[in-house]
Short mmCIF file of C-alpha atoms and ligand atoms in Angstrom, two decimals:
data_model
loop_
_atom_site.label_atom_id
_atom_site.label_comp_id
_atom_site.label_asym_id
_atom_site.label_seq_id
_atom_site.Cartn_x
_atom_site.Cartn_y
_atom_site.Cartn_z
CA MET A 1235 24.43 -34.36 -7.68
CA ALA A 1236 21.23 -33.12 -6.04
CA LYS A 1237 20.49 -29.44 -6.55
CA SER A 1238 21.15 -27.10 -3.66
CA SER A 1239 19.86 -23.57 -3.12
CA GLU A 1240 22.77 -22.93 -0.76
CA ILE A 1241 25.37 -21.41 -3.05
CA SER A 1242 28.36 -19.94 -1.30
CA GLY A 1243 29.13 -16.34 -2.24
CA PHE A 1244 26.07 -16.00 -4.49
CA TYR A 1245 25.58 -12.46 -3.29
CA LYS A 1246 29.09 -11.52 -4.41
CA LEU A 1247 28.46 -12.49 -8.06
CA THR A 1248 27.61 -9.98 -10.76
CA VAL A 1249 23.98 -9.85 -11.88
CA THR A 1250 24.95 -11.72 -15.08
CA ASP A 1251 26.68 -14.50 -13.16
CA ARG A 1252 23.78 -14.81 -10.72
CA VAL A 1253 21.43 -15.22 -13.68
CA LYS A 1254 23.64 -18.06 -14.97
CA VAL A 1255 23.38 -19.82 -11.62
CA VAL A 1256 19.60 -19.47 -11.60
CA LYS A 1257 19.48 -20.63 -15.23
CA ASP A 1258 21.33 -23.84 -14.41
CA PHE A 1259 19.33 -24.40 -11.24
CA ALA A 1260 15.90 -23.90 -12.84
CA GLY A 1261 16.74 -25.16 -16.35
CA LEU A 1262 15.96 -21.84 -18.02
CA SER A 1263 16.23 -21.55 -21.78
CA VAL A 1264 18.48 -19.01 -23.50
CA GLU A 1265 15.36 -16.89 -24.23
CA GLU A 1266 14.29 -17.00 -20.58
CA GLU A 1267 17.78 -16.01 -19.49
CA ALA A 1268 17.62 -13.06 -21.89
CA LEU A 1269 14.21 -12.06 -20.47
CA LEU A 1270 15.65 -11.79 -16.97
CA GLN A 1271 18.51 -9.68 -18.29
CA LYS A 1272 16.32 -7.31 -20.28
CA PRO A 1273 17.08 -3.77 -19.17
CA GLY A 1274 14.07 -1.75 -18.12
CA ALA A 1275 13.47 1.72 -16.77
CA LEU A 1276 15.11 0.55 -13.52
CA PRO A 1277 18.78 0.05 -14.42
CA PHE A 1278 20.51 -3.02 -12.97
CA ASP A 1279 23.13 -0.98 -11.18
CA VAL A 1280 20.35 0.83 -9.28
CA ALA A 1281 18.28 -2.33 -8.66
CA ASN A 1282 21.42 -4.14 -7.49
CA ARG A 1283 21.94 -1.53 -4.80
CA MET A 1284 18.31 -1.56 -3.69
CA VAL A 1285 18.00 -5.23 -2.68
CA GLU A 1286 20.15 -8.36 -2.46
CA ASN A 1287 20.87 -11.13 -4.97
CA VAL A 1288 19.30 -9.22 -7.89
CA VAL A 1289 18.79 -11.28 -11.06
CA GLY A 1290 16.25 -9.09 -12.88
CA VAL A 1291 13.43 -6.61 -12.48
CA MET A 1292 9.74 -7.48 -12.31
CA PRO A 1293 7.82 -5.16 -14.61
CA VAL A 1294 4.33 -4.12 -13.53
CA PRO A 1295 2.19 -1.91 -15.77
CA MET A 1296 1.95 1.71 -14.67
CA GLY A 1297 -1.10 3.60 -15.86
CA VAL A 1298 -2.52 6.97 -14.92
CA ALA A 1299 -5.90 7.63 -13.36
CA MET A 1300 -7.51 10.73 -14.81
CA ASN A 1301 -10.20 13.22 -13.74
CA PHE A 1302 -9.07 13.71 -10.13
CA ILE A 1303 -9.67 17.02 -8.40
CA ILE A 1304 -8.10 16.88 -4.93
CA ASN A 1305 -8.30 19.89 -2.63
CA GLY A 1306 -9.04 22.02 -5.66
CA ASN A 1307 -6.05 20.77 -7.68
CA GLU A 1308 -6.31 18.85 -10.93
CA VAL A 1309 -4.24 15.68 -10.52
CA ILE A 1310 -3.17 12.85 -12.83
CA VAL A 1311 -2.39 9.83 -10.65
CA PRO A 1312 0.19 7.17 -11.61
CA MET A 1313 -0.88 3.68 -10.54
CA ALA A 1314 1.26 0.53 -10.76
CA ILE A 1315 -0.90 -2.61 -10.76
CA GLU A 1316 -1.31 -5.89 -12.60
CA GLU A 1317 -5.11 -6.06 -12.26
CA PRO A 1318 -7.27 -4.91 -15.17
CA SER A 1319 -10.12 -2.40 -14.64
CA VAL A 1320 -8.71 -0.75 -11.51
CA ILE A 1321 -7.29 2.35 -13.21
CA ALA A 1322 -10.35 2.81 -15.43
CA ALA A 1323 -12.60 2.42 -12.38
CA ALA A 1324 -10.69 5.04 -10.36
CA SER A 1325 -10.81 7.48 -13.30
CA ASN A 1326 -14.51 6.88 -13.70
CA ALA A 1327 -15.28 7.45 -10.03
CA ALA A 1328 -13.14 10.61 -9.97
CA LYS A 1329 -15.16 11.96 -12.89
CA MET A 1330 -18.42 11.39 -11.04
CA THR A 1331 -17.53 13.76 -8.20
CA ARG A 1332 -16.09 16.59 -10.32
CA SER A 1333 -19.38 18.52 -10.41
CA LYS A 1334 -19.27 18.52 -6.59
CA GLY A 1335 -15.71 19.82 -6.48
CA GLY A 1336 -13.88 16.48 -6.24
CA PHE A 1337 -12.12 15.17 -3.16
CA LYS A 1338 -11.38 17.06 0.04
CA ALA A 1339 -8.50 15.40 1.81
CA THR A 1340 -6.56 16.08 4.99
CA THR A 1341 -3.77 14.51 7.00
CA THR A 1342 -2.59 14.59 10.57
CA ALA A 1343 1.05 15.45 11.24
CA PRO A 1344 3.39 12.67 10.00
CA ILE A 1345 3.91 11.07 13.42
CA MET A 1346 5.15 7.49 13.67
CA ILE A 1347 5.35 5.32 16.76
CA GLY A 1348 8.62 3.62 17.72
CA GLN A 1349 8.23 0.81 20.26
CA ILE A 1350 10.72 -0.32 22.88
CA GLN A 1351 9.83 -3.55 24.70
CA ILE A 1352 11.08 -3.78 28.30
CA VAL A 1353 10.74 -7.04 30.21
CA GLY A 1354 11.79 -8.35 33.62
CA VAL A 1355 10.84 -5.26 35.59
CA GLN A 1356 10.02 -5.86 39.27
CA ASP A 1357 7.52 -3.06 39.72
CA ALA A 1358 6.10 -2.12 36.33
CA ASN A 1359 4.02 0.77 37.58
CA ARG A 1360 6.94 2.37 39.36
CA ALA A 1361 9.22 1.87 36.35
CA ARG A 1362 6.62 3.45 34.10
CA PHE A 1363 6.49 6.55 36.30
CA GLU A 1364 10.28 6.76 36.41
CA ILE A 1365 10.59 6.56 32.64
CA LEU A 1366 7.95 9.27 32.25
CA ALA A 1367 9.72 11.43 34.82
CA GLN A 1368 12.85 11.31 32.64
CA LYS A 1369 11.01 11.90 29.38
CA ALA A 1370 12.98 15.03 28.49
CA GLU A 1371 16.29 13.19 28.67
CA VAL A 1372 14.98 10.24 26.65
CA LEU A 1373 13.64 12.55 23.93
CA GLN A 1374 16.86 14.53 23.87
CA HIS A 1375 18.84 11.33 23.40
CA ALA A 1376 16.49 10.19 20.60
CA ASN A 1377 16.75 13.53 18.83
CA ALA A 1378 20.53 13.58 19.01
CA GLN A 1379 20.41 10.75 16.43
CA ASP A 1380 18.87 12.79 13.65
CA PRO A 1381 19.99 16.42 13.34
CA VAL A 1382 18.58 16.64 9.80
CA LEU A 1383 15.08 15.73 10.94
CA ILE A 1384 15.37 18.24 13.78
CA SER A 1385 16.50 20.97 11.37
CA LEU A 1386 13.28 20.34 9.42
CA ASP A 1387 11.19 20.74 12.60
CA GLY A 1388 10.65 16.98 12.90
CA GLY A 1389 11.97 14.52 15.48
CA ALA A 1390 10.84 12.73 18.64
CA GLN A 1391 8.12 14.84 20.22
CA ASP A 1392 6.71 12.70 22.97
CA LEU A 1393 7.15 9.50 24.90
CA GLU A 1394 4.29 7.32 26.07
CA VAL A 1395 4.61 4.29 28.31
CA ARG A 1396 2.13 1.42 28.56
CA ILE A 1397 2.06 -1.73 30.64
CA ILE A 1398 0.74 -4.80 28.83
CA GLU A 1399 -0.16 -8.25 30.07
CA THR A 1400 1.30 -11.12 28.02
CA PHE A 1401 1.64 -14.88 28.50
CA GLN A 1402 5.24 -14.11 29.46
CA GLY A 1403 4.08 -11.75 32.18
CA LYS A 1404 3.92 -7.97 32.38
CA MET A 1405 5.89 -5.91 29.87
CA ILE A 1406 6.54 -2.20 29.66
CA ILE A 1407 6.15 -0.75 26.20
CA ALA A 1408 7.77 2.64 25.78
CA GLU A 1409 6.68 4.48 22.65
CA LEU A 1410 8.52 7.34 20.97
CA LEU A 1411 6.27 9.58 18.90
CA VAL A 1412 8.38 10.86 16.05
CA ASP A 1413 7.44 13.49 13.50
CA CYS A 1414 8.99 12.07 10.32
CA ARG A 1415 8.27 15.05 8.02
CA ASP A 1416 8.61 13.88 4.40
CA ALA A 1417 10.17 10.51 5.18
CA MET A 1418 8.24 7.29 5.73
CA GLY A 1419 10.36 7.22 8.84
CA ALA A 1420 11.28 3.60 9.49
CA ASN A 1421 15.03 4.31 9.45
CA ALA A 1422 14.85 7.40 11.62
CA VAL A 1423 12.48 5.81 14.13
CA ASN A 1424 14.34 2.50 14.37
CA THR A 1425 17.62 4.34 14.94
CA MET A 1426 16.04 6.35 17.74
CA THR A 1427 14.47 3.34 19.46
CA GLU A 1428 17.81 1.53 19.43
CA ALA A 1429 19.61 4.60 20.76
CA VAL A 1430 17.34 5.14 23.76
CA ALA A 1431 17.15 1.46 24.77
CA PRO A 1432 20.17 1.45 27.15
CA LEU A 1433 18.84 4.55 28.90
CA LEU A 1434 15.43 2.92 29.32
CA GLU A 1435 17.08 -0.22 30.72
CA LYS A 1436 18.96 1.91 33.22
CA ILE A 1437 15.86 3.81 34.31
CA SER A 1438 13.56 0.77 34.48
CA GLY A 1439 16.00 -1.87 35.70
CA GLY A 1440 14.53 -4.18 33.03
CA ARG A 1441 15.86 -5.71 29.85
CA VAL A 1442 15.03 -4.33 26.40
CA TYR A 1443 14.32 -6.74 23.55
CA LEU A 1444 12.48 -5.28 20.55
CA ARG A 1445 13.16 -1.76 19.29
CA ILE A 1446 11.14 -1.10 16.16
CA ILE A 1447 8.62 1.14 14.41
CA SER A 1448 4.91 0.23 14.56
CA ASN A 1449 3.08 -0.05 11.27
CA LEU A 1450 -0.19 0.65 13.04
CA ALA A 1451 0.35 4.35 12.34
CA VAL A 1452 -2.70 5.68 14.19
CA LYS A 1453 -1.09 9.08 14.58
CA ARG A 1454 -0.37 9.47 10.88
CA LEU A 1455 -3.81 9.37 9.31
CA ALA A 1456 -5.12 10.47 5.94
CA ARG A 1457 -8.77 11.34 5.35
CA ALA A 1458 -10.73 11.93 2.17
CA LYS A 1459 -14.32 12.94 1.51
CA ALA A 1460 -16.35 13.27 -1.69
CA THR A 1461 -19.96 13.67 -2.80
CA PHE A 1462 -21.35 11.78 -5.78
CA PRO A 1463 -24.61 13.11 -7.27
CA LYS A 1464 -27.34 10.48 -7.36
CA GLU A 1465 -28.16 11.17 -11.04
CA THR A 1466 -24.53 10.55 -12.03
CA LEU A 1467 -24.47 7.29 -10.10
CA GLY A 1468 -27.60 6.02 -11.86
CA GLY A 1469 -30.35 7.08 -9.49
CA GLU A 1470 -31.64 6.57 -5.99
CA GLU A 1471 -31.63 2.80 -6.24
CA VAL A 1472 -27.91 2.73 -6.93
CA VAL A 1473 -27.29 5.04 -3.96
CA ASP A 1474 -29.32 2.70 -1.75
CA GLY A 1475 -27.46 -0.28 -3.18
CA ILE A 1476 -24.11 1.27 -2.29
CA ILE A 1477 -25.24 2.06 1.25
CA ASN A 1478 -26.52 -1.50 1.62
CA ALA A 1479 -23.16 -2.77 0.38
CA TYR A 1480 -21.45 -0.65 3.04
CA ALA A 1481 -23.82 -1.94 5.72
CA PHE A 1482 -23.00 -5.51 4.64
CA ALA A 1483 -19.26 -4.83 5.01
CA ALA A 1484 -19.73 -3.08 8.35
CA SER A 1485 -21.45 -6.16 9.80
CA ASP A 1486 -19.67 -9.04 8.10
CA PRO A 1487 -15.88 -9.58 8.12
CA TYR A 1488 -16.02 -11.86 5.05
CA ARG A 1489 -17.49 -9.05 2.96
CA CYS A 1490 -15.42 -6.41 4.76
CA ALA A 1491 -12.11 -8.02 3.75
CA THR A 1492 -13.16 -7.71 0.09
CA HIS A 1493 -14.54 -4.20 0.60
CA ASN A 1494 -11.19 -3.10 2.02
CA LYS A 1495 -9.30 -5.06 -0.65
CA GLY A 1496 -11.07 -2.93 -3.25
CA ILE A 1497 -9.88 0.21 -1.46
CA MET A 1498 -6.35 -1.19 -1.34
CA ASN A 1499 -6.44 -1.80 -5.12
CA GLY A 1500 -6.21 1.97 -5.49
CA VAL A 1501 -4.10 2.69 -2.43
CA THR A 1502 -1.43 0.07 -3.08
CA ALA A 1503 -1.18 0.97 -6.78
CA VAL A 1504 -0.21 4.57 -5.96
CA VAL A 1505 2.01 3.47 -3.08
CA LEU A 1506 3.88 1.15 -5.47
CA ALA A 1507 4.07 3.68 -8.31
CA THR A 1508 5.69 6.17 -5.95
CA GLY A 1509 8.23 3.64 -4.63
CA ASN A 1510 6.71 3.43 -1.16
CA ASP A 1511 6.41 0.41 1.13
CA THR A 1512 3.22 -1.41 0.12
CA ARG A 1513 3.47 -3.91 2.99
CA ALA A 1514 3.69 -1.18 5.62
CA ILE A 1515 0.56 0.46 4.24
CA GLU A 1516 -1.34 -2.84 3.96
CA ALA A 1517 -0.40 -3.88 7.51
CA GLY A 1518 -1.42 -0.48 8.87
CA ALA A 1519 -4.69 -0.45 6.94
CA HIS A 1520 -5.96 -3.81 8.13
CA ALA A 1521 -4.77 -3.36 11.71
CA TYR A 1522 -6.51 0.03 11.77
CA ALA A 1523 -9.68 -1.54 10.35
CA ALA A 1524 -9.60 -4.03 13.25
CA ARG A 1525 -8.61 -1.60 16.00
CA SER A 1526 -11.99 -1.73 17.76
CA GLY A 1527 -11.81 -5.52 17.90
CA HIS A 1528 -14.39 -5.69 15.09
CA TYR A 1529 -12.85 -5.69 11.59
CA SER A 1530 -14.52 -2.70 9.89
CA PRO A 1531 -14.61 -0.86 6.55
CA LEU A 1532 -12.02 1.88 5.99
CA THR A 1533 -14.74 3.92 4.26
CA ALA A 1534 -18.23 5.03 5.28
CA TRP A 1535 -21.13 5.89 2.95
CA GLU A 1536 -24.26 7.93 3.62
CA LYS A 1537 -26.89 10.08 1.88
CA ASP A 1538 -26.96 13.86 2.24
CA ALA A 1539 -30.14 15.98 2.38
CA ASN A 1540 -30.25 15.98 -1.44
CA GLY A 1541 -30.13 12.21 -1.64
CA ASP A 1542 -26.60 12.36 -3.04
CA LEU A 1543 -24.00 9.88 -1.86
CA VAL A 1544 -21.28 11.08 0.51
CA GLY A 1545 -18.23 8.93 1.13
CA THR A 1546 -15.43 9.27 3.65
CA LEU A 1547 -12.22 7.33 4.15
CA GLU A 1548 -9.82 7.34 7.08
CA MET A 1549 -6.71 5.20 7.34
CA PRO A 1550 -3.05 5.31 8.37
CA MET A 1551 -0.84 6.53 5.55
CA ALA A 1552 2.87 6.23 6.26
CA VAL A 1553 4.29 7.28 2.92
CA GLY A 1554 7.37 9.36 2.20
CA LEU A 1555 9.15 11.18 -0.56
CA VAL A 1556 12.69 11.12 0.80
CA GLY A 1557 15.01 8.46 2.08
CA GLY A 1558 13.43 5.41 0.47
CA ALA A 1559 12.96 3.89 -2.97
CA THR A 1560 10.99 6.99 -3.99
CA ALA A 1561 14.28 8.82 -4.17
CA SER A 1562 16.30 6.04 -5.84
CA ASN A 1563 13.90 4.45 -8.34
CA PRO A 1564 13.77 6.71 -11.42
CA VAL A 1565 10.23 5.63 -12.30
CA ALA A 1566 9.01 6.47 -8.78
CA LYS A 1567 10.64 9.89 -9.07
CA LEU A 1568 8.80 10.41 -12.31
CA ALA A 1569 5.52 9.36 -10.69
CA VAL A 1570 6.04 12.02 -8.02
CA LYS A 1571 6.72 14.61 -10.72
CA ILE A 1572 3.51 13.65 -12.55
CA LEU A 1573 1.62 14.11 -9.27
CA GLY A 1574 3.15 17.57 -8.97
CA ILE A 1575 3.64 17.30 -5.20
CA LYS A 1576 6.30 18.48 -2.81
CA THR A 1577 5.34 16.86 0.50
CA ALA A 1578 4.55 13.41 1.88
CA ARG A 1579 1.30 14.77 3.29
CA GLU A 1580 0.11 15.78 -0.19
CA LEU A 1581 0.94 12.26 -1.38
CA ALA A 1582 -1.02 10.74 1.52
CA GLU A 1583 -4.03 12.95 0.69
CA ILE A 1584 -3.95 11.83 -2.94
CA ILE A 1585 -3.71 8.17 -1.97
CA ALA A 1586 -6.66 8.46 0.42
CA SER A 1587 -8.72 10.07 -2.37
CA VAL A 1588 -7.83 7.27 -4.79
CA GLY A 1589 -8.81 4.67 -2.15
CA LEU A 1590 -12.20 6.33 -1.73
CA ALA A 1591 -12.71 6.56 -5.51
CA GLN A 1592 -11.77 2.91 -5.92
CA ASN A 1593 -14.26 1.82 -3.30
CA LEU A 1594 -17.05 3.88 -4.87
CA ALA A 1595 -16.35 2.38 -8.28
CA ALA A 1596 -16.42 -1.19 -6.93
CA LEU A 1597 -19.56 -0.71 -4.85
CA ARG A 1598 -21.38 1.02 -7.70
CA ALA A 1599 -20.50 -1.74 -10.14
CA LEU A 1600 -21.50 -4.43 -7.63
CA ALA A 1601 -24.72 -2.70 -6.65
CA ALA A 1602 -25.77 -1.75 -10.17
CA GLU A 1603 -24.68 -4.30 -12.71
CA GLY A 1604 -22.29 -6.79 -11.12
CA ILE A 1605 -18.56 -6.57 -11.48
CA GLN A 1606 -18.03 -9.10 -14.24
CA ARG A 1607 -19.30 -7.20 -17.27
CA GLY A 1608 -16.61 -4.53 -17.05
CA HIS A 1609 -14.00 -7.01 -15.91
CA MET A 1610 -14.62 -9.56 -18.62
CA SER A 1611 -13.20 -7.80 -21.66
CA LEU A 1612 -9.98 -6.91 -19.85
CA HIS A 1613 -9.74 -10.38 -18.36
CA ALA A 1614 -10.29 -11.82 -21.85
CA ARG A 1615 -7.33 -9.81 -23.15
CA ASN A 1616 -5.11 -11.27 -20.44
CA VAL A 1617 -6.30 -14.78 -21.24
CA ALA A 1618 -5.59 -14.18 -24.95
CA ILE A 1619 -2.08 -12.91 -24.12
CA SER A 1620 -1.47 -15.89 -21.81
CA VAL A 1621 -1.98 -18.33 -24.70
CA GLY A 1622 0.45 -16.42 -26.89
CA ALA A 1623 -1.75 -14.02 -28.92
CA LYS A 1624 0.11 -10.96 -30.18
CA GLY A 1625 -0.92 -7.61 -31.73
CA ASP A 1626 -4.36 -7.59 -33.41
CA LEU A 1627 -4.90 -11.22 -32.51
CA ILE A 1628 -5.21 -10.23 -28.82
CA ASP A 1629 -8.22 -8.06 -29.67
CA LYS A 1630 -9.76 -10.60 -32.04
CA VAL A 1631 -9.46 -13.56 -29.71
CA SER A 1632 -10.67 -11.63 -26.65
CA ALA A 1633 -13.62 -10.01 -28.45
CA GLN A 1634 -14.78 -13.41 -29.69
CA MET A 1635 -14.51 -14.97 -26.22
CA VAL A 1636 -16.54 -12.12 -24.69
CA ALA A 1637 -19.17 -12.41 -27.42
CA GLU A 1638 -19.43 -16.14 -26.74
CA LYS A 1639 -19.29 -15.59 -22.94
CA LYS A 1640 -16.54 -18.22 -22.90
CA VAL A 1641 -13.49 -16.51 -21.46
CA ARG A 1642 -11.32 -19.57 -20.98
CA VAL A 1643 -7.81 -20.69 -21.83
CA ASP A 1644 -8.97 -23.71 -23.88
CA ARG A 1645 -11.27 -21.52 -26.00
CA ALA A 1646 -8.55 -18.87 -26.37
CA LYS A 1647 -6.17 -21.52 -27.73
CA GLU A 1648 -8.73 -22.73 -30.27
CA LEU A 1649 -9.55 -19.21 -31.43
CA LEU A 1650 -5.89 -18.25 -31.66
CA GLU A 1651 -5.22 -21.22 -33.86
CA LYS A 1652 -8.25 -20.45 -36.01
CA PHE A 1653 -7.52 -16.73 -36.44
CA SER A 1654 -3.77 -17.32 -36.96
CA LYS A 1655 -4.57 -19.48 -39.99
CA GLY A 1656 -7.24 -17.20 -41.37
C1 MEV B 2737 -11.56 -6.68 -6.96
O1 MEV B 2737 -10.18 -6.56 -7.10
C2 MEV B 2737 -12.08 -5.75 -5.90
C3 MEV B 2737 -13.56 -5.90 -5.56
O2 MEV B 2737 -13.84 -7.25 -5.20
C4 MEV B 2737 -13.84 -4.98 -4.40
C5 MEV B 2737 -15.21 -5.15 -3.79
O3 MEV B 2737 -15.81 -6.23 -3.90
O4 MEV B 2737 -15.67 -4.16 -3.18
C6 MEV B 2737 -14.44 -5.58 -6.73
#
């Protein structure tokens, strides 16, 4: 019989039974089945409650970036990422600004936007005014949904109403501005938008469709700034090279996507290590970068009067410490403990600093020596591992490939065979 991925009641099976189904479906070996079932730091009973249809956990290395001083505090930063060089690069960049006091970072209040889409209104302008006239009642209704947030001085603080033109005609977009305190806020905000929808329909005479948080968190920004002495960077030419790299990104979206990707190497790694929503942060980052209509760098680089390099970063940073996976994933909890923080704003400030460090490291490497030299030895190790090298053989095979400047799977296989015999 042909295979089918529609398996009735799959979600009701135990993790072990689900693995058996997947094993039969995909023709997994006994060893591969065992690999899926290997317990890690995230126990199955926790994983199984976090998402649906769990059959395993996907391990990603977690390293720590060293040397960070952020707002005067010494910080060790956990980073979860599969890409070699990123953690070393962040540590290196953080070291280079220590003599200048490290990173200064700030955040705005943790305000998220919840959107309510109203269609089919006869007179959009009039409806907008009527909604705004009843703002107090709408906010009161939103806030009745979340007494805990209110007790922490958070909650819906304002209501804005816009009229947009679409190919389906005019729409009214009502936006709740919600202070989410130490939560990322999606649950609180979505609950509020759903709760106020009937009231908005009544006031506007229209029909509500979407009620959902916006990931373009322009009211929840994190900023970081740092100065890197020109001598530490390798001289004036390197400083000029970095500024030229920034100018390239500012004018060219093809370069800018890669520039911002380098920033997100650092940002996403900390977001993931702390159990936050990487997709929300990525969506917010790129939408923010494009908000002027011209896709732009999330960082800016300039020279100060000394000729030293000054970098700044500004981006949305909707991360939380409560209510999400940060509170349920034991490794994420540990990451927060290593960071030594108590608030979501502190976390956002750290992440912004890491993003800035990551960008500096990439631009310096690109401007000074090219990225490949540093990358190669780590890449070579991964290639050696991918062909089955273990223990000392990983180092031997990768060192030989780097020496030969032939970091390739075919060469790794040959060398592994050779060194395994010898
Ligand atoms: C690689 O993951 C990131 C870089 O490409 C970033 C950049 O080019 O700025 C090195």
